[in-house]
Short mmCIF file of C-alpha atoms (C1' of nucleotides) in Angstrom, two decimals:
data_model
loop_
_atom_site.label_atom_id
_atom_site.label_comp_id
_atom_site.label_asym_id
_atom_site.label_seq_id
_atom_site.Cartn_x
_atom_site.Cartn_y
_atom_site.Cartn_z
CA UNK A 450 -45.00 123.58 -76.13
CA UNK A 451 -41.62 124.78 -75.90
CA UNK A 452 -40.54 126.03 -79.31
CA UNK A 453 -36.76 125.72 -78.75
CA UNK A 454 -37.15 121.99 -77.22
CA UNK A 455 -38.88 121.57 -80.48
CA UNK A 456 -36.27 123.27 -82.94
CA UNK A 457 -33.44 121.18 -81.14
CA UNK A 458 -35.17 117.61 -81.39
CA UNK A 459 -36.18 118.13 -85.40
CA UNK A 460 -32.73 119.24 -86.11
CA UNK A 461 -31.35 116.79 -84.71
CA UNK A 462 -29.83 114.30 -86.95
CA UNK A 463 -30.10 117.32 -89.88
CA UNK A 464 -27.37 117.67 -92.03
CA UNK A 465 -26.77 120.00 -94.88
CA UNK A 466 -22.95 120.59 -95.09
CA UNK A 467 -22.94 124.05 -94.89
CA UNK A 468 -23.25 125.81 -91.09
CA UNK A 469 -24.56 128.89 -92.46
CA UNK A 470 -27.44 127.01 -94.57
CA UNK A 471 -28.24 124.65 -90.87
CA UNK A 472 -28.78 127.75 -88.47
CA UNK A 473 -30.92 129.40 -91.67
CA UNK A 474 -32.98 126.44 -91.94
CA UNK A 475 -32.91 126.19 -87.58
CA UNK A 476 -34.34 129.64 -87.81
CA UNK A 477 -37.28 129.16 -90.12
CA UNK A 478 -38.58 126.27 -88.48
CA UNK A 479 -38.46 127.80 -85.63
CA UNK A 480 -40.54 131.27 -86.94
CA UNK A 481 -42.68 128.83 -88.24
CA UNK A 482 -43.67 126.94 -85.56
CA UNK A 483 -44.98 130.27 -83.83
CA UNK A 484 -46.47 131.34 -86.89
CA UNK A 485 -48.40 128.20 -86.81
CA UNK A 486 -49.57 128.00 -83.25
CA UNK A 487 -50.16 131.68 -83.39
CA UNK A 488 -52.66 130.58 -86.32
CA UNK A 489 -53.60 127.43 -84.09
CA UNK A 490 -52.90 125.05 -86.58
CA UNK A 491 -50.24 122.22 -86.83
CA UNK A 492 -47.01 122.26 -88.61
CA UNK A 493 -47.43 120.26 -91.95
CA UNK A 494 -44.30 117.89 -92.96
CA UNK A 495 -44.05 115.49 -95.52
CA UNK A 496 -41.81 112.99 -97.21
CA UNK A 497 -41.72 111.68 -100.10
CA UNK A 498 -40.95 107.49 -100.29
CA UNK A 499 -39.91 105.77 -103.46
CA UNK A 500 -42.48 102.55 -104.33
CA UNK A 501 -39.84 101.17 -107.02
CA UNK A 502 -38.63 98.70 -104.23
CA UNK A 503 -40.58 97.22 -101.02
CA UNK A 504 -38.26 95.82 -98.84
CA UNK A 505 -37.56 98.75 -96.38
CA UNK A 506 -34.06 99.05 -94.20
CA UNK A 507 -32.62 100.57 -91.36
CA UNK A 508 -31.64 103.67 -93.64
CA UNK A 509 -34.96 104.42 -95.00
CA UNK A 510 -36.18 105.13 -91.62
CA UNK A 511 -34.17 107.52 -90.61
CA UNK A 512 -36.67 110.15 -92.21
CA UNK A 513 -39.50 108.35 -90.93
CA UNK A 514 -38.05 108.86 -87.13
CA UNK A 515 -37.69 112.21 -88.17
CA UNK A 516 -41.38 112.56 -89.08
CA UNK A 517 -42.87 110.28 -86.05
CA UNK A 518 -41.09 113.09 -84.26
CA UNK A 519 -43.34 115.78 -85.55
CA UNK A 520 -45.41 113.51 -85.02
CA UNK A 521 -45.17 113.15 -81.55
CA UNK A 522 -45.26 117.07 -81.01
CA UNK A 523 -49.15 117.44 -82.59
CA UNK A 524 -47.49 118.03 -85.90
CA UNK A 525 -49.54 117.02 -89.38
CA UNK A 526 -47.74 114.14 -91.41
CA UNK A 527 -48.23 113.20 -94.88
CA UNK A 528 -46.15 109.97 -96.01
CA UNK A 529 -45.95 110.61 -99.76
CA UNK A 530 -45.71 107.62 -102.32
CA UNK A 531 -43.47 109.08 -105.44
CA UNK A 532 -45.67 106.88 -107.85
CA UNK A 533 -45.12 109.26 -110.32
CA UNK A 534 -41.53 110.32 -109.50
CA UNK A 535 -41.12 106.81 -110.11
CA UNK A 536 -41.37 107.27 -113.91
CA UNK A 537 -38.16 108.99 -113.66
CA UNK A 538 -36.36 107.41 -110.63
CA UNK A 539 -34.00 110.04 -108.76
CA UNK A 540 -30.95 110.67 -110.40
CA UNK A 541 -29.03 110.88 -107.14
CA UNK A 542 -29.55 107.40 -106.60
CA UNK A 543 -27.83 105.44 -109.03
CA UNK A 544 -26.40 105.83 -112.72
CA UNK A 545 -28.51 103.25 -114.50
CA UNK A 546 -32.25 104.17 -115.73
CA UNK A 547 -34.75 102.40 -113.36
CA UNK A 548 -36.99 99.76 -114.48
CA UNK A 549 -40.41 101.13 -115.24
CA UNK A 550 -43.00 99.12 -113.39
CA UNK A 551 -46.69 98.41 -113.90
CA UNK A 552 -49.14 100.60 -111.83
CA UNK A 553 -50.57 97.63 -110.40
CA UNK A 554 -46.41 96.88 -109.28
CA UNK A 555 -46.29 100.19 -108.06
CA UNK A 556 -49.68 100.39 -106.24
CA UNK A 557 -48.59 96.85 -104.50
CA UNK A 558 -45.13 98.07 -103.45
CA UNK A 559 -46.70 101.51 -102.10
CA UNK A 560 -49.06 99.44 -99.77
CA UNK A 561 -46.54 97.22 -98.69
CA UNK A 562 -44.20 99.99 -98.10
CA UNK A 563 -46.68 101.74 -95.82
CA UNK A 564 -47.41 99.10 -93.85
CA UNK A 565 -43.77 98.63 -92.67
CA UNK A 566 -43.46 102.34 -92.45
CA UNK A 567 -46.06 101.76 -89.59
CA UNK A 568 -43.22 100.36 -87.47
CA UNK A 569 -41.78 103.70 -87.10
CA UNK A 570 -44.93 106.20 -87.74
CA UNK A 571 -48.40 106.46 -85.88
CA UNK A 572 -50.65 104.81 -88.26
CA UNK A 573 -53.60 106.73 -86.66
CA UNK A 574 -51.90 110.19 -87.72
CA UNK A 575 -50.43 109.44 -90.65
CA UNK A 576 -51.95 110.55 -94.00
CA UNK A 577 -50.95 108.55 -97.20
CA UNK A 578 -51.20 110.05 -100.73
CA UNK A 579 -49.65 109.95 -103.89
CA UNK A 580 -48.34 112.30 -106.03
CA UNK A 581 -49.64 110.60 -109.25
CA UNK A 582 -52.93 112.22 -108.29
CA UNK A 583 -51.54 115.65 -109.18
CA UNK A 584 -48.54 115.30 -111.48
CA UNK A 585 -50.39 113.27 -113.66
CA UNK A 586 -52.78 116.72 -114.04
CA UNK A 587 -50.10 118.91 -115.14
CA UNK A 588 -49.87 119.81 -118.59
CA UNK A 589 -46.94 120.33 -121.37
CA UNK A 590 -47.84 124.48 -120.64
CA UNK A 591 -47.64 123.92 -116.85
CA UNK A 592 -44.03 121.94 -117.39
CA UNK A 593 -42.47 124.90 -118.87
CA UNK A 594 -43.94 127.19 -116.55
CA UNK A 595 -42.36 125.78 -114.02
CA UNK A 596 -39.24 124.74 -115.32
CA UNK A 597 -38.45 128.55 -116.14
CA UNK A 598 -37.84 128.82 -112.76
CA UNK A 599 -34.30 127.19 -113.12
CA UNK A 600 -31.78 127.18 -115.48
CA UNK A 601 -29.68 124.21 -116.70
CA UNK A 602 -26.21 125.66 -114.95
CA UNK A 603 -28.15 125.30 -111.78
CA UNK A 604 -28.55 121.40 -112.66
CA UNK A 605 -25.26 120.99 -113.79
CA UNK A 606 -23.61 122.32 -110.90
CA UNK A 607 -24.64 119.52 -108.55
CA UNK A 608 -22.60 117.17 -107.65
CA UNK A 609 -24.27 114.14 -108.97
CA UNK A 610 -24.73 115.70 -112.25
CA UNK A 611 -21.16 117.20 -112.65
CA UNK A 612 -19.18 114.06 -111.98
CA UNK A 613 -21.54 112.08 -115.11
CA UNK A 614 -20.76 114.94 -117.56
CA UNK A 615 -17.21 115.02 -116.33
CA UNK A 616 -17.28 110.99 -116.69
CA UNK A 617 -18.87 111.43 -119.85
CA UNK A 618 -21.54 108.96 -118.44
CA UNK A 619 -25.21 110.06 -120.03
CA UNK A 620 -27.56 112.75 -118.43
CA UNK A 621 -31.05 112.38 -119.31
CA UNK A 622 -33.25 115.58 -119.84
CA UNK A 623 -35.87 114.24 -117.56
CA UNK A 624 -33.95 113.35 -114.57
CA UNK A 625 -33.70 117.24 -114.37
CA UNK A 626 -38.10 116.98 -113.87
CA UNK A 627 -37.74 115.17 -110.70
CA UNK A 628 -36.30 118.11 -108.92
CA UNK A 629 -39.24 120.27 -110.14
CA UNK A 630 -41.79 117.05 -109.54
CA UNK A 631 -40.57 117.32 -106.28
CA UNK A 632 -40.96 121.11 -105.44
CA UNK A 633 -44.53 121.12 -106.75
CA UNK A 634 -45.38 118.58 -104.49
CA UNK A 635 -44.20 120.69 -101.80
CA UNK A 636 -46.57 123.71 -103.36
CA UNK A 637 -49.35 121.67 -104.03
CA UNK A 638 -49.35 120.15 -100.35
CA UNK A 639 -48.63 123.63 -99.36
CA UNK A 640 -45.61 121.74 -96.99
CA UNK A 641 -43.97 123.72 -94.31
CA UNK A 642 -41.62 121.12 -93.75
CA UNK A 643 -39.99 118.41 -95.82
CA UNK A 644 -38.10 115.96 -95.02
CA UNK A 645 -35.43 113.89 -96.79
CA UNK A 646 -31.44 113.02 -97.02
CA UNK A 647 -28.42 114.87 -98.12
CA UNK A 648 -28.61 113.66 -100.89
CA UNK A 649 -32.18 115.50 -101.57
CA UNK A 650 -30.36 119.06 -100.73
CA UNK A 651 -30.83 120.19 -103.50
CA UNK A 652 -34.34 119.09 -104.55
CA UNK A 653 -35.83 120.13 -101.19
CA UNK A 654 -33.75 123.29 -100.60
CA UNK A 655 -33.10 124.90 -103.79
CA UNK A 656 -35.81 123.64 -106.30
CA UNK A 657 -38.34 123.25 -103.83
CA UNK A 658 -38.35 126.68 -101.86
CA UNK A 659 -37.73 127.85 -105.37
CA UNK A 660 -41.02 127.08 -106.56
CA UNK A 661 -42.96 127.65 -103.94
CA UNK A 662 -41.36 131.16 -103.62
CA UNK A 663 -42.56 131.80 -107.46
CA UNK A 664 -46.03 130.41 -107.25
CA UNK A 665 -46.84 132.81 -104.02
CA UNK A 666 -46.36 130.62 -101.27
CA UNK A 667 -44.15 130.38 -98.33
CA UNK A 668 -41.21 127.99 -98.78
CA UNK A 669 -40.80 124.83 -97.07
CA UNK A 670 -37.87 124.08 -94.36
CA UNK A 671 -35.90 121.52 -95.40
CA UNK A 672 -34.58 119.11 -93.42
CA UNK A 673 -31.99 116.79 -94.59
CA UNK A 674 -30.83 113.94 -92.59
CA UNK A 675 -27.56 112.43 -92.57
CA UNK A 676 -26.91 109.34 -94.36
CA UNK A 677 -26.77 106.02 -92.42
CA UNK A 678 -23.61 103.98 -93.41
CA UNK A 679 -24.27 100.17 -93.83
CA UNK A 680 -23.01 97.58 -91.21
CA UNK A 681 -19.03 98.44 -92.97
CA UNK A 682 -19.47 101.61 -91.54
CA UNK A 683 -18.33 103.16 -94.84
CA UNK A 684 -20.87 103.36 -97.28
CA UNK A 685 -24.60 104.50 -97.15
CA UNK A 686 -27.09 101.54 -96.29
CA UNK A 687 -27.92 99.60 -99.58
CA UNK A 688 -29.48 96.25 -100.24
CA UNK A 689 -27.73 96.32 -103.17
CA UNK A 690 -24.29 96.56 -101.61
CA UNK A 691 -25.54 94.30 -99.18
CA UNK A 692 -24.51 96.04 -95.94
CA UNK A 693 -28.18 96.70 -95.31
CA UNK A 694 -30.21 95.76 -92.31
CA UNK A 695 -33.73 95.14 -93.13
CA UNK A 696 -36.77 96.04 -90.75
CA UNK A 697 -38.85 92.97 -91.32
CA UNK A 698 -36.26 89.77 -91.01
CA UNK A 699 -37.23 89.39 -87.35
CA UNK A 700 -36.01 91.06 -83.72
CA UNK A 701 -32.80 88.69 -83.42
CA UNK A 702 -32.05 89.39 -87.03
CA UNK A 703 -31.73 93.50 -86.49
CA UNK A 704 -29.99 92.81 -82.93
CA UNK A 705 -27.11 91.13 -84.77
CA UNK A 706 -26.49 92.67 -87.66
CA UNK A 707 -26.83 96.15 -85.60
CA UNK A 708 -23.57 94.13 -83.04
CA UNK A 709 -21.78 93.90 -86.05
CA UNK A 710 -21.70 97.54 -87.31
CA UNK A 711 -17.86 98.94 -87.02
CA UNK A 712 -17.29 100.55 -83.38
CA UNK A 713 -16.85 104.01 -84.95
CA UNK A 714 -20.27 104.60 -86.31
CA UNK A 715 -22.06 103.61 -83.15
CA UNK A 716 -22.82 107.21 -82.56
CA UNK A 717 -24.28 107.74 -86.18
CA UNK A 718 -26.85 104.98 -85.76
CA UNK A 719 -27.33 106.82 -82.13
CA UNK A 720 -28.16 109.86 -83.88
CA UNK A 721 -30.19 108.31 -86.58
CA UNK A 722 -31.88 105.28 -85.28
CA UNK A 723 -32.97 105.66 -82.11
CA UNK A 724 -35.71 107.33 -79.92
CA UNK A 725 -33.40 109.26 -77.33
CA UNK A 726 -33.49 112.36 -77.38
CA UNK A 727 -30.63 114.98 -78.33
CA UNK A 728 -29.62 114.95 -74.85
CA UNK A 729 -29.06 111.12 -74.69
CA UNK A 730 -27.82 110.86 -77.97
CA UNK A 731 -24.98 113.35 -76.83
CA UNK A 732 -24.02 111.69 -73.51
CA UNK A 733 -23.86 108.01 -75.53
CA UNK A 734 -21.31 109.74 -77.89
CA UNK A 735 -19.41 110.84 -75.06
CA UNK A 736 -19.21 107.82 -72.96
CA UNK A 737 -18.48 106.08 -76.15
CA UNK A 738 -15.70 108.18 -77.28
CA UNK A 739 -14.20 108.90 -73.55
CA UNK A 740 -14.10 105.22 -72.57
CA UNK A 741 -16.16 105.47 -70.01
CA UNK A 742 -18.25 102.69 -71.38
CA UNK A 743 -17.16 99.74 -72.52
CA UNK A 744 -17.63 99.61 -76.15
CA UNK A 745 -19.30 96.10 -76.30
CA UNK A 746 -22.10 97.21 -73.46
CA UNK A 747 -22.27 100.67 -75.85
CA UNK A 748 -23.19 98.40 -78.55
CA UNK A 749 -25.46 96.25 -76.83
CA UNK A 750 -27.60 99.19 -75.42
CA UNK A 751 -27.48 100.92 -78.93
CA UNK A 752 -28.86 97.56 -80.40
CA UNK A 753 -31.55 97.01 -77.94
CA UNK A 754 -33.23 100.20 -78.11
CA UNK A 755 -32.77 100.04 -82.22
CA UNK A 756 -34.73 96.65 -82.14
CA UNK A 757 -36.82 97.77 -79.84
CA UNK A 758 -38.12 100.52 -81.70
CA UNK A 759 -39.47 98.09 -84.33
CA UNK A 760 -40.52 95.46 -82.17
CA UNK A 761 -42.23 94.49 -78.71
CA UNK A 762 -40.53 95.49 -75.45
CA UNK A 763 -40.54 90.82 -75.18
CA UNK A 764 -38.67 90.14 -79.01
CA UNK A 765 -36.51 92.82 -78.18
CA UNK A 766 -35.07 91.58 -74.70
CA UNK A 767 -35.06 87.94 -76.53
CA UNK A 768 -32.73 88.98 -79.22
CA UNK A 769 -30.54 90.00 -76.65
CA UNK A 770 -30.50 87.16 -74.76
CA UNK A 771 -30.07 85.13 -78.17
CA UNK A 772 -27.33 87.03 -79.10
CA UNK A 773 -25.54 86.62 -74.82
CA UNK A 774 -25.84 82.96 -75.38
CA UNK A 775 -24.85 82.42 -78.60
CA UNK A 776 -22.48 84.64 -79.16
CA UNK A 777 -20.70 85.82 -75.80
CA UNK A 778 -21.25 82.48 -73.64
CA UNK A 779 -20.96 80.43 -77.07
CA UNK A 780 -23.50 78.56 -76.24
CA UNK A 781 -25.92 76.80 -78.94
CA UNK A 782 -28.96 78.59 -79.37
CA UNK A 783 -32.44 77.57 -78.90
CA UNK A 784 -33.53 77.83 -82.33
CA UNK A 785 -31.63 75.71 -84.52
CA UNK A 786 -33.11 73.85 -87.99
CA UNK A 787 -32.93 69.82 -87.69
CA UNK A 788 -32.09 66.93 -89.40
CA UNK A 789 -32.52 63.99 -89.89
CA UNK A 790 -29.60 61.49 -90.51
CA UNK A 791 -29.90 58.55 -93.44
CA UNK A 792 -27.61 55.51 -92.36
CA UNK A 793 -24.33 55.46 -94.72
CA UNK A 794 -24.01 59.67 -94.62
CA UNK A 795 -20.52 60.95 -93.74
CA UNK A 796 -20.06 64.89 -92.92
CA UNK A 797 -20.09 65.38 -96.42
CA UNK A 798 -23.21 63.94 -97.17
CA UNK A 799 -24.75 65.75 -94.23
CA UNK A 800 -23.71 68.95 -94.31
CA UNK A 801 -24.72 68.98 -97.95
CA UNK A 802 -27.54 67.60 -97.80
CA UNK A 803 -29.24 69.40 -94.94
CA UNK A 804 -28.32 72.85 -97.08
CA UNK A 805 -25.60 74.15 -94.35
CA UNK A 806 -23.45 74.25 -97.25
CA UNK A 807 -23.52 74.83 -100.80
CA UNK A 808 -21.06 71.97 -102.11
CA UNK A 809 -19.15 69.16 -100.68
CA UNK A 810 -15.79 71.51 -101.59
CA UNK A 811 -16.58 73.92 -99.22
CA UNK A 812 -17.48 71.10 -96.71
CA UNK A 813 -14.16 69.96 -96.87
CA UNK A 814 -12.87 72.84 -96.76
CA UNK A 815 -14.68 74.08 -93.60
CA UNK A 816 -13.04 70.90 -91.74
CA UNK A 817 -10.04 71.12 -93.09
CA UNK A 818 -10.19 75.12 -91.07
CA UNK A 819 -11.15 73.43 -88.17
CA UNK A 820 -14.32 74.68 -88.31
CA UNK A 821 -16.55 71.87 -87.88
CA UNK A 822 -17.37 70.42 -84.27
CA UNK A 823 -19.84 67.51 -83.47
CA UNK A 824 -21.05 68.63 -79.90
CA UNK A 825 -17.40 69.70 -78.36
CA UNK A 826 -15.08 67.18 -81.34
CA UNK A 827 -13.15 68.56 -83.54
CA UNK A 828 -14.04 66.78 -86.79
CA UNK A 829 -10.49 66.53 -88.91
CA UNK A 830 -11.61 64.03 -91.46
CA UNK A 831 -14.78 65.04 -93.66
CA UNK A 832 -15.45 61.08 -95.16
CA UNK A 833 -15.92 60.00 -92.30
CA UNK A 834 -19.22 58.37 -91.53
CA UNK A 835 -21.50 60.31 -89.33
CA UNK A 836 -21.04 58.50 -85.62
CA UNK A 837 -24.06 59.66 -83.58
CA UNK A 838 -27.21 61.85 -83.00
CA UNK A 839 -26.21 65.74 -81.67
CA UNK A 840 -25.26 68.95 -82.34
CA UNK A 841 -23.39 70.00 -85.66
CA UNK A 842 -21.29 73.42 -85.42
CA UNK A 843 -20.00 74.90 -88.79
CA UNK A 844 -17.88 78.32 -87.80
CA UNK A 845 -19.40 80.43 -85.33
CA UNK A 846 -23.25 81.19 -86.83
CA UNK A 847 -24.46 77.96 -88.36
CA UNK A 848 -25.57 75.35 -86.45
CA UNK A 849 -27.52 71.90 -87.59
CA UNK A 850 -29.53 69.40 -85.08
CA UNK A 851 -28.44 65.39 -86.21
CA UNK A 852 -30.87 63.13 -84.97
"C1'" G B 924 -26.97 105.72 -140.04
"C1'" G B 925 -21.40 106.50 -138.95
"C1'" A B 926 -16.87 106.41 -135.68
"C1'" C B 927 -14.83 104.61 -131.35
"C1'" A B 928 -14.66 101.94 -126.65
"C1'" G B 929 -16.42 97.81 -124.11
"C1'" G B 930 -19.06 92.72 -122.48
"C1'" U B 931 -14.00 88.04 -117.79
"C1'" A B 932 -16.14 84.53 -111.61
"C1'" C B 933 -20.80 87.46 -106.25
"C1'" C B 934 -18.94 92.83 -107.64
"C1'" C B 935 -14.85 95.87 -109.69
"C1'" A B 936 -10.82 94.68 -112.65
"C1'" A B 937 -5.98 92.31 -115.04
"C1'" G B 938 -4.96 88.88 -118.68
"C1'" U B 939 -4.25 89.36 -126.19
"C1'" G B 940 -2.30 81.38 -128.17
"C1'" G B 941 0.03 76.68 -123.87
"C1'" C B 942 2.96 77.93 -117.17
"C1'" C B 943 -5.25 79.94 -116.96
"C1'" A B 944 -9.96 77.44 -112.73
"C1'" A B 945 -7.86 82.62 -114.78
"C1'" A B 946 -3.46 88.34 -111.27
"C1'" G B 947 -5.08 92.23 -107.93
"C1'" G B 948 -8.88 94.61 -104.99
"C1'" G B 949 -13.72 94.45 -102.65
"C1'" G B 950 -17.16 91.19 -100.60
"C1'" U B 951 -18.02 86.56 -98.24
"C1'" C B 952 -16.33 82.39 -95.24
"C1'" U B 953 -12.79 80.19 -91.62
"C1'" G B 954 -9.00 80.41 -87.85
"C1'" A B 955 -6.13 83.15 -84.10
"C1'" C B 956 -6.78 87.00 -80.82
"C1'" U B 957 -10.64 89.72 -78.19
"C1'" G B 958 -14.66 93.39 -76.11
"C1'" U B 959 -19.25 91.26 -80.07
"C1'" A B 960 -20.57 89.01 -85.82
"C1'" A B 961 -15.73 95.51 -83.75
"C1'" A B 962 -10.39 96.28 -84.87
"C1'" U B 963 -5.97 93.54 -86.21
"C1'" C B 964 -3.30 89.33 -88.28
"C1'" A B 965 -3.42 84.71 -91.13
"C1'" G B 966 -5.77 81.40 -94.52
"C1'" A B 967 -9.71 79.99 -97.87
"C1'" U B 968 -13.07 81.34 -101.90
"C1'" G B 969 -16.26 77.04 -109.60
"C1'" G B 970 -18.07 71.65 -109.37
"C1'" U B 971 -17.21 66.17 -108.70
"C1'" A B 972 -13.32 63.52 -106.16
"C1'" U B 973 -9.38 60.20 -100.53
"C1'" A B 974 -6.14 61.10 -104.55
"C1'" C B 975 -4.26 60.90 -109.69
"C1'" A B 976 -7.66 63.29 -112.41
"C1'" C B 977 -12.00 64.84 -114.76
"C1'" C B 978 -16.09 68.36 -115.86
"C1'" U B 979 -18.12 73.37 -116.43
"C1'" U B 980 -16.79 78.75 -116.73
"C1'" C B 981 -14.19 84.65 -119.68
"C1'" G B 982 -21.70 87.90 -123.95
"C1'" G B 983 -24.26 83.76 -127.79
"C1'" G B 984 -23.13 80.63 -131.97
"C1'" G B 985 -19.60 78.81 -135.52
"C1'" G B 986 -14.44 78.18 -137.15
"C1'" U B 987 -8.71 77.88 -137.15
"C1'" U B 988 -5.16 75.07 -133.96
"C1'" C B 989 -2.08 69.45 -131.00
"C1'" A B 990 -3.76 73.67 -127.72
"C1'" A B 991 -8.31 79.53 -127.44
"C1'" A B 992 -10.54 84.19 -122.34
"C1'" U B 993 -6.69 85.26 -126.05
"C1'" C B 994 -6.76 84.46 -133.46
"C1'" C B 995 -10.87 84.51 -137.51
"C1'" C B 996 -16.28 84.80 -138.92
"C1'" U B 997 -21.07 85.98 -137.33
"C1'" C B 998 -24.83 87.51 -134.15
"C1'" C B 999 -26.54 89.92 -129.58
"C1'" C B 1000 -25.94 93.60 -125.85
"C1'" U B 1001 -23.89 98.27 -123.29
"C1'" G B 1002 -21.69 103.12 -123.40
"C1'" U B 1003 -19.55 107.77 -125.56
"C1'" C B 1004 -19.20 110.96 -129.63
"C1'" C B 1005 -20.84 112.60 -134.66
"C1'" A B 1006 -25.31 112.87 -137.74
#
RNA sequence: GGACAGGUACCCAAGUGGCCAAAGGGGUCUGACUGUAAAUCAGAUGGUAUACACCUUCGGGGGUUCAAAUCCCUCCCUGUCCA
């Protein structure tokens, strides 16, 4: 296989915000990869997947494309469950502590997580583990051992670390372990590659190959992957923030949200979501930014390939044709919840009580925006008593069957 | 244990006796426009109610007052620093 092909496809998408640091990193995958087929034997890459939450997005995947990539090559990939990372939760991620869960929560979460991972990875090539079974092994001696590879200026420095002691916000002495939980996993699974975000530069570049380096072995590549922005466009992916697009909510569901992401970071989600190759990704960039596609169509391919690498070639194309008929022709959709109307109700009453809204304030005020339509009416007066059997339109999205 | 700073709506954040259902921003929703749920512009955004109005809400509880997010007491919680 061609190494070069190779080197360009796993880099793509990599980020590490330094040029130099890239065409290092380019360079020792690519030694690597002839070392290893010199030694016939497959490339080993992990990552390493937080159990602390379950429901997977969009953004967690992009590392998981990464690795079905490998995958695809012959390459050997280990999905890691951080069950004991978990203990300390990464301090990249967020400023509060994490909530300690139960092994039993953790355990539970890790399966689940797997099993949606399988969207994205070859469950027949895949290897699971978890890092619990050799963390929890180390011992106070080991700790310090390996934490005398690195001093605390080192920790400081980064970013994340920095801005909290500049803030004054707390930094715990054992969110500095993670880093060095991390890099032994890399030694112990003797990883030539590993895989993560930007936000894991440091961790997989610098404590990582760190480690390794001291305890004889040869230092993993890292490769960090750019961060996918939520559907703003601005800020990474996040349930919390809400601008995330989960896997499992169903083909139509990703199709949508994935039309409503900003024009300008189509060619991000081309570069992190898809299947096409470096090639593709390159010439969808260009005919986005050069007009030579109309932005809408852009969109609309971008959106069917995403949902169609998580679903069936069929859910896919039905999403799509969902989303033409609803959206673009206006036209009700097929799918719509029912109800069934008591005598007496007026478009309070039913609007309420069918759950299309939350109170009868914002039912008013929906009409009183001109928002509500009975089949093609415009309904201007929200007391009034319910006339007839048919379709009930609230905005643009929600939709309600009378009968 | 001590000192200090905080706890306001979905989130951030202003407000230090009445004009406060509570500024501003974000988010969300709606309309116009369009190329789509993009961008832009406009409006809405506690509940009940046709309306007058009423009810609930500024960490919990108690109090002062004609009137409290605002003053007093008390409790709980969060953070920083010192020990």
């Amino acid at each position: 296989m061609d190494v070069d092909k190779q080197v360009a496809i796993f880099m793509q998408g990599a980020e590490y915000g330094d040029d130099a640091l890239k065409a290092a990193m380019a360079k020792d995958l690519r030694e690597r990869l002839i070392e290893a087929e010199k030694e016939g034997r497959p490339l080993r890459i992990y990552c390493g997947y937080d159990p602390t939450k379950a429901d997977l997005h969009l953004g967690h995947t992009v590392t998981m494309r990464k690795l079905r990539q490998f995958q695809d090559f012959g390459h050997e990939v280990t999905f890691l469950i951080g069950n004991f990372t978990s203990l300390v939760g990464d301090p990249t991620d967020k400023d509060k502590l994490r909530p300690i869960l139960t092994a039993e929560q953790i355990a539970e979460n890790g399966r689940t997580y797997a099993e949606q991972a399988f969207r994205v990875l070859d469950r027949e090539k895949t290897k699971v583990r978890y890092n619990a079974d050799w963390l929890s092994k180390l011992t106070f001696e080991d700790l310090i051992h390996l934490s005398s590879n690195f001093t605390l200026q080192q920790f400081i420095s980064r970013d994340n670390f920095r801005k909290r002691w500049d803030n004054n916000d707390p930094v715990y002495l054992h969110e500095t372990f993670y880093a060095i939980m991390q890099g032994y996993d890399a030694y112990h699974m003797r990883a030539d590659v590993q895989v993560g975000g930007t936000d894991q530069l440091f961790n997989i570049v610098t404590a990582a190959r760190k480690l390794m380096t001291s305890k004889g072995v040869k230092p993993n590549v890292g490769i960090t992957m750019g961060i996918l922005p939520g559907t703003d466009g601005e800020i990474r992916m996040s349930k919390t923030l809400g601008n995330h697009i989960p896997i499992n909510s169903g083909a139509k569901d990703m199709f949508g949200k994935v039309m409503s992401i900003p024009d300008k970071a189509m060619p991000v989600y081309a570069k992190l979501c898809t299947r096409w190759t470096p090639q593709d990704v390159e010439e969808f960039e260009k005919a986005v930014l050069g007009g030579t596609i109309h932005p809408r169509d852009a969109k609309m391919k971008l959106a069917f390939e995403i949902t169609n690498a998580f679903y069936t070639d069929e859910e896919a194309e039905n999403a799509k044709k969902a989303f033409v008929t609803q959206f673009q022709k206006g036209a009700v959709p097929d799918d719509i919840p029912e109800y069934k109307l008591k005598t007496g109700e007026t478009f309070i009453d039913v609007m309420k009580n069918s759950g299309l809204v939350a109170s009868g304030g914002e039912a008013r005020r929906l009409v009183k925006q001109n928002a509500v339509k009975l089949g093609d009416e415009l309904i201007s007066d929200p007391n009034q008593e319910f006339p007839k059997a048919g379709i009930l339109k609230v905005g643009k999205r929600r939709y309600l069957k009378v009968k």
